[in-house]
XYZ file of N, CA and C in Angstrom:
792
model
N 4.261 59.062 119.989
C 5.409 58.879 119.103
C 5.306 59.856 117.935
N 6.357 60.600 117.677
C 6.352 61.583 116.601
C 6.737 60.938 115.278
N 6.261 61.577 114.176
C 6.558 61.070 112.836
C 7.779 61.779 112.278
N 8.605 61.080 111.480
C 9.787 61.718 110.903
C 9.395 62.758 109.859
N 10.162 63.846 109.809
C 9.921 64.895 108.831
C 10.574 64.530 107.497
N 9.840 64.681 106.416
C 10.378 64.457 105.080
C 11.028 65.764 104.624
N 12.339 65.779 104.535
C 13.051 67.003 104.176
C 12.677 67.477 102.773
N 12.344 66.541 101.876
C 11.946 66.937 100.512
C 10.620 67.680 100.521
N 9.694 67.244 101.373
C 8.406 67.913 101.496
C 8.586 69.324 102.048
N 9.439 69.452 103.064
C 9.709 70.771 103.647
C 10.343 71.686 102.602
N 11.285 71.146 101.840
C 11.957 71.947 100.816
C 10.986 72.384 99.732
N 10.084 71.500 99.312
C 9.138 71.863 98.263
C 8.138 72.903 98.753
N 7.771 72.832 100.026
C 6.936 73.893 100.601
C 7.673 75.233 100.532
N 8.953 75.215 100.893
C 9.734 76.454 100.853
C 9.836 77.033 99.461
N 10.104 76.169 98.484
C 10.189 76.620 97.091
C 8.846 77.177 96.624
N 7.752 76.496 96.987
C 6.422 76.941 96.565
C 6.088 78.306 97.153
N 6.418 78.521 98.416
C 6.127 79.801 99.058
C 6.901 80.930 98.390
N 8.191 80.704 98.150
C 9.010 81.724 97.480
C 8.469 82.008 96.083
N 8.095 80.956 95.363
C 7.560 81.127 94.016
C 6.252 81.910 94.046
N 5.340 81.553 94.960
C 4.051 82.236 95.056
C 4.215 83.734 95.281
N 5.244 84.112 96.038
C 5.456 85.522 96.375
C 6.222 86.251 95.275
N 7.293 85.640 94.765
C 8.173 86.338 93.821
C 7.679 86.296 92.381
N 6.988 85.234 91.996
C 6.550 85.108 90.610
C 5.739 86.299 90.126
N 4.688 86.746 90.867
C 3.929 87.898 90.367
C 4.747 89.178 90.306
N 5.693 89.345 91.236
C 6.558 90.536 91.216
C 7.390 90.543 89.943
N 7.972 89.400 89.609
C 8.793 89.308 88.405
C 7.954 89.506 87.145
N 6.735 88.997 87.140
C 5.864 89.182 85.982
C 5.507 90.652 85.786
N 5.233 91.348 86.870
C 4.915 92.779 86.783
C 6.115 93.547 86.240
N 7.306 93.267 86.764
C 8.508 93.966 86.300
C 8.774 93.671 84.821
N 8.567 92.416 84.414
C 8.781 92.062 83.012
C 7.759 92.754 82.113
N 6.498 92.821 82.571
C 5.457 93.473 81.770
C 5.695 94.973 81.675
N 6.200 95.573 82.745
C 6.512 97.009 82.680
C 7.641 97.260 81.684
N 8.609 96.379 81.666
C 9.726 96.554 80.739
C 9.292 96.300 79.300
N 8.416 95.321 79.086
C 8.002 94.948 77.729
C 6.950 95.909 77.168
N 5.936 96.213 77.978
C 4.801 96.994 77.465
C 4.602 98.337 78.162
N 5.370 98.593 79.210
C 5.219 99.855 79.911
C 3.903 99.975 80.660
N 3.449 98.890 81.274
C 2.178 98.946 81.993
C 2.281 99.933 83.154
N 1.167 100.589 83.437
C 1.138 101.627 84.470
C 1.024 101.005 85.858
N 1.745 101.589 86.814
C 1.630 101.130 88.193
C 0.205 101.287 88.703
N -0.493 102.304 88.195
C -1.876 102.510 88.637
C -2.738 101.307 88.297
N -2.558 100.756 87.097
C -3.338 99.584 86.704
C -3.043 98.403 87.626
N -1.772 98.211 87.945
C -1.395 97.122 88.859
C -1.997 97.359 90.243
N -1.901 98.598 90.724
C -2.441 98.920 92.044
C -3.940 98.735 92.125
N -4.650 99.136 91.067
C -6.097 98.924 91.055
C -6.406 97.432 91.034
N -5.583 96.650 90.344
C -5.765 95.199 90.365
C -5.613 94.622 91.768
N -4.658 95.145 92.504
C -4.498 94.736 93.905
C -5.782 95.037 94.691
N -6.365 96.206 94.435
C -7.586 96.590 95.144
C -8.781 95.741 94.722
N -8.858 95.374 93.427
C -9.998 94.554 93.001
C -9.982 93.202 93.702
N -8.801 92.617 93.878
C -8.759 91.343 94.595
C -9.080 91.547 96.079
N -8.556 92.617 96.653
C -8.798 92.875 98.068
C -10.286 93.001 98.361
N -10.990 93.791 97.539
C -12.405 94.034 97.815
C -13.306 92.895 97.342
N -12.951 92.233 96.251
C -13.828 91.180 95.733
C -13.641 89.847 96.441
N -12.504 89.675 97.118
C -12.235 88.395 97.767
C -11.937 88.545 99.262
N -10.849 89.214 99.578
C -10.398 89.233 100.975
C -11.398 89.886 101.921
N -12.068 90.942 101.476
C -12.966 91.691 102.367
C -14.430 91.308 102.212
N -14.771 90.528 101.206
C -16.186 90.213 100.970
C -16.414 88.715 100.793
N -16.034 88.180 99.650
C -16.410 86.806 99.331
C -15.781 85.782 100.266
N -14.497 85.893 100.521
C -13.823 84.876 101.351
C -14.430 84.789 102.749
N -14.617 85.909 103.476
C -15.262 85.805 104.794
C -16.685 85.255 104.709
N -17.430 85.658 103.665
C -18.799 85.163 103.523
C -18.815 83.657 103.273
N -17.912 83.186 102.408
C -17.841 81.750 102.104
C -17.477 80.966 103.358
N -16.491 81.438 104.088
C -16.099 80.738 105.314
C -17.254 80.674 106.309
N -17.981 81.795 106.458
C -19.087 81.830 107.403
C -20.213 80.889 107.010
N -20.628 80.930 105.754
C -21.716 80.069 105.295
C -21.297 78.599 105.341
N -20.055 78.326 104.959
C -19.580 76.939 104.971
C -19.540 76.388 106.389
N -19.209 77.247 107.350
C -19.207 76.807 108.754
C -20.629 76.487 109.211
N -21.583 77.326 108.831
C -22.968 77.106 109.232
C -23.544 75.848 108.586
N -23.075 75.523 107.386
C -23.598 74.375 106.658
C -22.742 73.121 106.817
N -21.772 73.157 107.729
C -20.771 72.089 107.803
C -21.399 70.711 107.980
N -22.386 70.589 108.843
C -22.998 69.274 109.075
C -23.830 68.833 107.878
N -24.559 69.777 107.294
C -25.385 69.443 106.127
C -24.517 69.061 104.935
N -23.379 69.736 104.772
C -22.479 69.423 103.662
C -21.875 68.033 103.817
N -21.590 67.638 105.042
C -21.057 66.296 105.280
C -22.091 65.218 104.967
N -23.369 65.548 105.192
C -24.417 64.538 105.076
C -24.991 64.409 103.671
N -24.837 65.418 102.818
C -25.518 65.411 101.528
C -24.544 65.632 100.374
N -24.433 64.637 99.503
C -23.586 64.777 98.328
C -24.165 65.800 97.354
N -25.493 65.835 97.244
C -26.143 66.807 96.357
C -25.874 68.229 96.807
N -25.907 68.452 98.108
C -25.640 69.795 98.636
C -24.181 70.172 98.410
N -23.274 69.206 98.514
C -21.864 69.493 98.256
C -21.649 69.899 96.807
N -22.346 69.248 95.890
C -22.247 69.603 94.474
C -22.818 70.996 94.229
N -23.955 71.283 94.850
C -24.555 72.616 94.716
C -23.629 73.680 95.292
N -22.992 73.369 96.401
C -22.064 74.313 97.030
C -20.856 74.569 96.127
N -20.424 73.551 95.427
C -19.319 73.710 94.480
C -19.708 74.677 93.361
N -20.937 74.569 92.888
C -21.431 75.492 91.859
C -21.498 76.915 92.413
N -21.985 77.054 93.634
C -22.080 78.380 94.265
C -20.695 79.002 94.418
N -19.726 78.219 94.855
C -18.365 78.732 95.020
C -17.798 79.213 93.687
N -17.988 78.421 92.647
C -17.435 78.763 91.332
C -18.115 79.997 90.748
N -19.444 80.034 90.820
C -20.189 81.164 90.263
C -19.911 82.447 91.043
N -19.842 82.351 92.359
C -19.597 83.555 93.161
C -18.208 84.118 92.889
N -17.218 83.247 92.656
C -15.879 83.734 92.311
C -15.927 84.522 91.009
N -16.620 83.970 90.003
C -16.732 84.667 88.734
C -17.450 85.993 88.863
N -18.565 86.004 89.561
C -19.344 87.233 89.705
C -18.597 88.294 90.500
N -18.045 87.917 91.642
C -17.371 88.898 92.493
C -16.155 89.498 91.799
N -15.315 88.642 91.235
C -14.048 89.133 90.679
C -14.243 89.869 89.355
N -15.106 89.354 88.488
C -15.298 90.040 87.206
C -16.076 91.341 87.379
N -16.982 91.384 88.350
C -17.680 92.642 88.631
C -16.707 93.678 89.168
N -15.763 93.250 90.001
C -14.747 94.179 90.507
C -13.913 94.738 89.360
N -13.586 93.907 88.382
C -12.835 94.399 87.225
C -13.682 95.364 86.393
N -14.963 95.060 86.261
C -15.864 95.941 85.517
C -15.913 97.325 86.167
N -16.059 97.347 87.477
C -16.085 98.616 88.213
C -14.746 99.349 88.072
N -13.658 98.592 88.075
C -12.329 99.205 87.956
C -12.176 99.943 86.633
N -12.598 99.302 85.543
C -12.477 99.950 84.235
C -13.481 101.091 84.067
N -14.597 101.024 84.769
C -15.608 102.073 84.646
C -15.217 103.340 85.385
N -14.514 103.171 86.535
C -14.219 104.340 87.361
C -12.722 104.640 87.463
N -11.951 103.963 88.325
C -10.558 104.395 88.493
C -9.694 104.264 87.242
N -10.041 103.336 86.350
C -9.234 103.147 85.142
C -9.945 103.650 83.883
N -10.866 104.574 84.043
C -11.609 105.042 82.864
C -10.706 105.731 81.844
N -9.533 106.225 82.283
C -8.578 106.829 81.358
C -7.499 105.830 80.930
N -7.579 104.627 81.448
C -6.587 103.589 81.127
C -7.326 102.339 80.652
N -7.768 102.378 79.419
C -8.530 101.265 78.871
C -7.850 100.684 77.638
N -6.538 100.487 77.765
C -5.780 99.848 76.701
C -5.513 98.393 77.071
N -5.108 97.610 76.084
C -4.827 96.191 76.327
C -3.801 96.027 77.439
N -2.755 96.844 77.411
C -1.709 96.693 78.418
C -2.203 97.066 79.811
N -3.221 97.927 79.884
C -3.782 98.270 81.192
C -4.554 97.084 81.776
N -5.223 96.326 80.899
C -5.891 95.110 81.354
C -4.871 94.092 81.854
N -3.718 94.017 81.170
C -2.648 93.134 81.630
C -2.185 93.548 83.024
N -1.981 94.838 83.227
C -1.563 95.326 84.538
C -2.589 95.034 85.611
N -3.875 95.235 85.281
C -4.943 94.943 86.234
C -4.937 93.468 86.617
N -4.815 92.592 85.614
C -4.812 91.156 85.891
C -3.616 90.715 86.710
N -2.455 91.303 86.418
C -1.256 90.947 87.184
C -1.368 91.402 88.632
N -1.920 92.588 88.851
C -2.097 93.060 90.223
C -3.083 92.206 90.983
N -4.184 91.855 90.329
C -5.236 91.048 90.956
C -4.732 89.634 91.260
N -4.254 88.955 90.221
C -3.764 87.593 90.413
C -2.494 87.531 91.239
N -1.673 88.591 91.155
C -0.431 88.615 91.919
C -0.672 88.680 93.410
N -1.647 89.507 93.833
C -1.940 89.583 95.270
C -2.519 88.267 95.764
N -3.375 87.654 94.952
C -3.925 86.347 95.329
C -2.808 85.333 95.542
N -1.833 85.325 94.624
C -0.733 84.383 94.725
C 0.134 84.660 95.949
N 0.527 85.924 96.126
C 1.490 86.270 97.175
C 0.889 86.199 98.572
N -0.337 86.689 98.724
C -0.920 86.801 100.064
C -1.784 85.599 100.416
N -2.772 85.314 99.583
C -3.713 84.248 99.942
C -3.084 82.872 99.785
N -2.587 82.568 98.582
C -2.037 81.229 98.334
C -0.694 81.056 99.033
N 0.174 82.065 98.928
C 1.456 81.983 99.631
C 1.268 81.871 101.135
N 0.291 82.620 101.655
C 0.009 82.543 103.093
C -0.505 81.186 103.509
N -1.388 80.617 102.692
C -1.908 79.278 103.003
C -0.809 78.226 102.904
N 0.114 78.400 101.937
C 1.236 77.467 101.830
C 2.130 77.558 103.063
N 2.356 78.780 103.545
C 3.160 78.950 104.761
C 2.471 78.307 105.958
N 1.148 78.483 106.030
C 0.396 77.846 107.110
C 0.462 76.327 106.991
N 0.413 75.824 105.761
C 0.535 74.384 105.549
C 1.880 73.857 106.004
N 2.937 74.627 105.748
C 4.273 74.221 106.199
C 4.343 74.158 107.721
N 3.783 75.155 108.382
C 3.765 75.155 109.850
C 3.000 73.937 110.362
N 1.863 73.645 109.759
C 1.067 72.488 110.187
C 1.841 71.185 110.024
N 2.547 71.059 108.903
C 3.326 69.839 108.663
C 4.384 69.663 109.752
N 5.097 70.735 110.063
C 6.159 70.663 111.076
C 5.567 70.345 112.450
N 4.494 71.058 112.809
C 3.894 70.866 114.139
C 3.320 69.463 114.283
N 2.575 69.020 113.268
C 1.958 67.696 113.357
C 3.006 66.588 113.375
N 4.108 66.784 112.661
C 5.156 65.766 112.637
C 5.852 65.637 113.986
N 5.868 66.707 114.752
C 6.528 66.688 116.067
C 5.568 66.391 117.217
N 4.303 66.226 116.905
C 3.298 66.048 117.950
C 3.079 64.570 118.246
N 3.035 64.239 119.527
C 2.772 62.868 119.973
C 1.396 62.838 120.638
N 0.359 62.358 119.937
C -0.995 62.372 120.508
C -1.114 61.623 121.826
N -0.315 60.570 121.983
C -0.420 59.777 123.217
C 0.028 60.548 124.444
N 0.773 61.624 124.240
C 1.255 62.418 125.364
C 0.345 63.609 125.667
N -0.749 63.738 124.933
C -1.645 64.879 125.099
C -2.864 64.498 125.922
N -3.260 65.399 126.815
C -4.461 65.188 127.629
C -5.632 65.911 126.971
N -6.178 65.279 125.951
C -7.266 65.865 125.185
C -8.401 64.859 125.052
N -9.621 65.339 124.773
C -10.736 64.416 124.544
C -10.430 63.474 123.386
N -11.034 62.323 123.399
C -10.765 61.299 122.388
C -11.067 61.804 120.973
N -12.114 62.608 120.842
C -12.481 63.121 119.517
C -11.379 64.012 118.946
N -10.796 64.881 119.777
C -9.725 65.756 119.316
C -8.460 64.969 118.988
N -8.158 63.948 119.793
C -6.992 63.115 119.510
C -7.149 62.385 118.175
N -8.384 61.952 117.885
C -8.629 61.277 116.617
C -8.446 62.248 115.447
N -8.849 63.497 115.627
C -8.652 64.508 114.586
C -7.169 64.756 114.335
N -6.376 64.775 115.411
C -4.929 64.969 115.269
C -4.306 63.794 114.527
N -4.711 62.589 114.873
C -4.168 61.409 114.201
C -4.553 61.402 112.721
N -5.774 61.833 112.414
C -6.209 61.893 111.011
C -5.382 62.919 110.238
N -5.103 64.062 110.887
C -4.281 65.083 110.239
C -2.863 64.582 110.023
N -2.326 63.845 110.985
C -0.988 63.278 110.833
C -0.950 62.249 109.704
N -2.008 61.476 109.584
C -2.073 60.489 108.503
C -2.107 61.189 107.143
N -2.821 62.315 107.092
C -2.877 63.083 105.843
C -1.495 63.611 105.470
N -0.767 64.141 106.447
C 0.587 64.644 106.202
C 1.504 63.513 105.761
N 1.389 62.370 106.416
C 2.243 61.232 106.066
C 1.984 60.735 104.646
N 0.746 60.925 104.168
C 0.393 60.451 102.829
C 0.762 61.456 101.737
N 1.142 62.665 102.114
C 1.486 63.681 101.111
C 2.751 63.289 100.366
N 2.703 63.444 99.052
C 3.900 63.234 98.248
C 4.745 64.508 98.275
N 6.047 64.350 98.229
C 6.931 65.481 98.491
C 6.752 66.614 97.483
N 6.280 66.314 96.280
C 6.179 67.323 95.224
C 4.833 68.041 95.188
N 3.908 67.659 96.033
C 2.569 68.248 95.978
C 2.552 69.766 96.162
N 3.327 70.344 97.070
C 3.338 71.814 97.161
C 3.797 72.491 95.870
N 4.686 71.843 95.113
C 5.150 72.417 93.850
C 4.027 72.437 92.816
N 3.101 71.498 92.914
C 1.953 71.490 92.016
C 1.091 72.731 92.257
N 0.960 73.112 93.519
C 0.216 74.322 93.840
C 0.892 75.569 93.300
N 2.225 75.599 93.333
C 2.962 76.735 92.777
C 2.765 76.817 91.270
N 2.793 75.675 90.600
C 2.550 75.641 89.154
C 1.149 76.167 88.839
N 0.179 75.799 89.661
C -1.202 76.242 89.443
C -1.312 77.753 89.521
N -0.494 78.381 90.369
C -0.551 79.842 90.518
C -0.160 80.548 89.234
N 0.817 80.014 88.521
C 1.237 80.646 87.272
C 0.077 80.657 86.275
N -0.594 79.524 86.135
C -1.751 79.463 85.250
C -2.872 80.369 85.711
N -3.075 80.471 87.027
C -4.143 81.322 87.559
C -3.882 82.787 87.250
N -2.629 83.234 87.387
C -2.302 84.624 87.071
C -2.543 84.902 85.589
N -2.145 83.967 84.741
C -2.395 84.111 83.303
C -3.891 84.252 83.040
N -4.702 83.458 83.724
C -6.142 83.528 83.530
C -6.716 84.848 84.020
N -6.202 85.376 85.115
C -6.671 86.678 85.598
C -6.361 87.775 84.585
N -5.226 87.676 83.941
C -4.901 88.631 82.868
C -5.901 88.489 81.736
N -6.172 87.246 81.336
C -7.125 87.016 80.262
C -8.526 87.499 80.598
N -8.983 87.237 81.822
C -10.307 87.706 82.239
C -10.368 89.236 82.216
N -9.284 89.883 82.629
C -9.246 91.347 82.622
C -9.353 91.887 81.205
N -8.683 91.222 80.265
C -8.770 91.640 78.860
C -10.196 91.464 78.341
N -10.857 90.377 78.733
C -12.240 90.160 78.315
C -13.156 91.244 78.853
N -13.039 91.563 80.133
C -13.894 92.594 80.733
C -13.632 93.952 80.089
N -12.390 94.215 79.749
C -12.061 95.479 79.076
C -12.859 95.654 77.789
N -13.146 94.546 77.104
C -13.879 94.637 75.840
C -15.290 95.182 76.028
N -15.809 95.095 77.239
C -17.124 95.704 77.522
C -17.105 97.188 77.170
N -15.965 97.840 77.366
C -15.855 99.272 77.091
C -15.251 99.537 75.710
N -14.290 98.714 75.306
C -13.635 98.918 74.012
C -14.583 98.588 72.866
N -15.355 97.508 73.015
C -16.233 97.049 71.938
C -17.702 97.367 72.207
N -17.993 97.864 73.418
C -19.327 98.380 73.699
C -20.430 97.360 73.850
N -20.117 96.151 74.340
C -21.152 95.130 74.513
C -20.949 94.432 75.850
N -22.024 94.359 76.636
C -21.944 93.773 77.977
C -21.687 92.269 77.925
N -21.905 91.653 76.773
C -21.666 90.222 76.652
C -20.240 89.815 76.968
N -19.287 90.716 76.760
C -17.890 90.409 77.086
C -17.712 90.211 78.594
N -18.398 91.021 79.371
C -18.342 90.859 80.829
C -18.922 89.506 81.232
N -20.095 89.175 80.688
C -20.715 87.900 81.031
C -19.889 86.721 80.515
N -19.192 86.926 79.404
C -18.289 85.890 78.925
C -17.168 85.617 79.909
N -16.628 86.697 80.498
C -15.583 86.540 81.504
C -16.117 85.822 82.738
N -17.332 86.192 83.169
C -17.951 85.515 84.319
C -18.135 84.033 84.024
N -18.643 83.726 82.831
C -18.884 82.331 82.471
C -17.611 81.514 82.375
N -16.581 82.082 81.748
C -15.327 81.361 81.609
C -14.659 81.157 82.968
N -14.718 82.170 83.808
C -14.150 82.077 85.159
C -14.873 80.985 85.953
N -16.198 81.013 85.900
C -16.994 80.022 86.620
C -16.709 78.613 86.106
N -16.677 78.459 84.789
C -16.459 77.135 84.198
C -15.093 76.582 84.566
N -14.060 77.424 84.523
C -12.712 76.935 84.837
C -12.637 76.448 86.281
N -13.225 77.200 87.205
C -13.212 76.787 88.615
C -14.020 75.512 88.832
N -15.201 75.466 88.223
C -16.102 74.335 88.453
C -15.540 73.043 87.867
N -15.051 73.105 86.636
C -14.517 71.893 85.995
C -13.269 71.408 86.729
N -12.377 72.334 87.094
C -11.157 71.937 87.799
C -11.479 71.310 89.147
N -12.446 71.883 89.871
C -12.816 71.327 91.178
C -13.437 69.945 91.030
N -14.276 69.762 90.012
C -14.894 68.459 89.782
C -13.844 67.416 89.405
N -12.920 67.793 88.539
C -11.852 66.868 88.151
C -10.968 66.539 89.350
N -10.711 67.530 90.197
C -9.922 67.298 91.408
C -10.574 66.225 92.276
N -11.878 66.327 92.474
C -12.586 65.358 93.303
C -12.632 63.978 92.653
N -12.686 63.954 91.326
C -12.860 62.682 90.624
C -11.546 61.979 90.317
N -10.518 62.744 89.913
C -9.270 62.133 89.441
C -8.010 62.663 90.105
N -8.136 63.635 90.988
C -6.965 64.080 91.726
C -6.368 65.378 91.227
N -5.343 65.832 91.962
C -4.759 67.153 91.734
C -4.032 67.261 90.397
N -3.329 66.214 89.990
C -2.566 66.286 88.740
C -3.506 66.477 87.558
N -4.588 65.728 87.518
C -5.563 65.878 86.441
C -6.196 67.266 86.471
N -6.486 67.764 87.673
C -7.086 69.092 87.792
C -6.149 70.167 87.261
N -4.854 70.037 87.530
C -3.904 71.019 87.011
C -3.775 70.926 85.498
N -3.960 69.723 84.954
C -3.985 69.586 83.508
C -5.147 70.363 82.900
N -6.313 70.271 83.539
C -7.487 71.017 83.080
C -7.235 72.518 83.186
N -6.666 72.962 84.302
C -6.387 74.388 84.475
C -5.380 74.889 83.445
N -4.443 74.037 83.078
C -3.469 74.422 82.046
C -4.165 74.673 80.714
N -5.114 73.804 80.365
C -5.874 73.985 79.120
C -6.648 75.298 79.156
N -7.317 75.570 80.265
C -8.062 76.829 80.400
C -7.119 78.029 80.330
N -5.964 77.928 80.979
C -5.019 79.048 80.979
C -4.502 79.332 79.575
N -4.162 78.278 78.834
C -3.657 78.468 77.477
C -4.744 79.034 76.561
N -5.977 78.562 76.731
C -7.079 79.073 75.921
C -7.345 80.544 76.229
N -7.302 80.888 77.517
C -7.532 82.277 77.916
C -6.408 83.173 77.419
N -5.177 82.689 77.497
C -4.038 83.451 76.995
C -4.159 83.684 75.491
N -4.531 82.646 74.757
C -4.692 82.789 73.312
C -5.759 83.813 72.964
N -6.871 83.794 73.703
C -7.937 84.760 73.469
C -7.473 86.175 73.777
N -6.740 86.334 74.871
C -6.235 87.660 75.244
C -5.286 88.209 74.193
N -4.446 87.356 73.642
C -3.510 87.809 72.615
C -4.238 88.203 71.330
N -5.289 87.463 70.995
C -6.073 87.820 69.813
C -6.772 89.165 69.999
N -7.227 89.424 71.196
C -7.934 90.681 71.475
C -6.992 91.874 71.573
N -5.695 91.629 71.552
C -4.738 92.731 71.612
C -4.861 93.651 70.400
N -5.318 93.087 69.286
C -5.422 93.873 68.062
C -6.513 94.930 68.131
N -7.479 94.782 69.053
C -8.563 95.746 69.151
C -9.663 95.445 68.147
N -10.813 96.137 68.283
C -11.938 95.881 67.384
C -11.674 96.377 65.974
N -12.265 95.716 65.024
C -12.159 96.154 63.639
C -12.919 97.465 63.475
N -12.525 98.310 62.533
C -13.219 99.574 62.334
C -14.713 99.359 62.073
N -15.537 100.097 62.834
C -16.983 100.031 62.669
C -17.651 98.878 63.368
N -16.849 98.065 64.136
C -17.437 96.893 64.819
C -17.940 97.207 66.191
N -17.535 98.338 66.771
C -17.939 98.665 68.138
C -19.404 99.086 68.190
């Protein structure tokens, strides 16, 4: 017996996918009009996400998580440690990619607005390709699972139970949940801009502590949000991410003024 499709859930998935893809494009166009950010900075940001996540960290995380799947299910302590590893590796991989970007391809573009362009390119690709792609895959899964009748399938009992569990998960989804993910993307892009501004200070102000500050803030935001998600749910986690995004934005705006004379 198939489950009825919730048209509101389907619609919110559609809105979230469009938002994930178009939002970073509109932000880039607005930033170019407001501050004249260089396309090169945006393009290098696209490359920093590609190399720090899509081609390196993401495949490695998936591979290690697959190898540890049974151990992670059996040990709460290992799951907590894995959460720390995921958060720290995101900070290290992405902030190091930004550091390399400012050291080499953007060595002639080390202004505040160039950091904004780098962050928009980096966070924009994550939103449009990774998150938007996962949202599209989620929509396909919802449609397929809603139309699937496990009793009509000739599959092993274990696989049928997995299908029923997935259907139960879809049935329990609230129609607005995909929109929460779209909202999270806006805050994430803002944070990527802020992290880029922090890493830029490594060269503008001449102290490596700015890079490590970006790594620490990135790691903390991921770790705290993930812990809150597990403890209190998605809405609370997005509240935490909003606080981090606003704090990062405020810091980035303060750093727009540049170092005081003689402080570098």
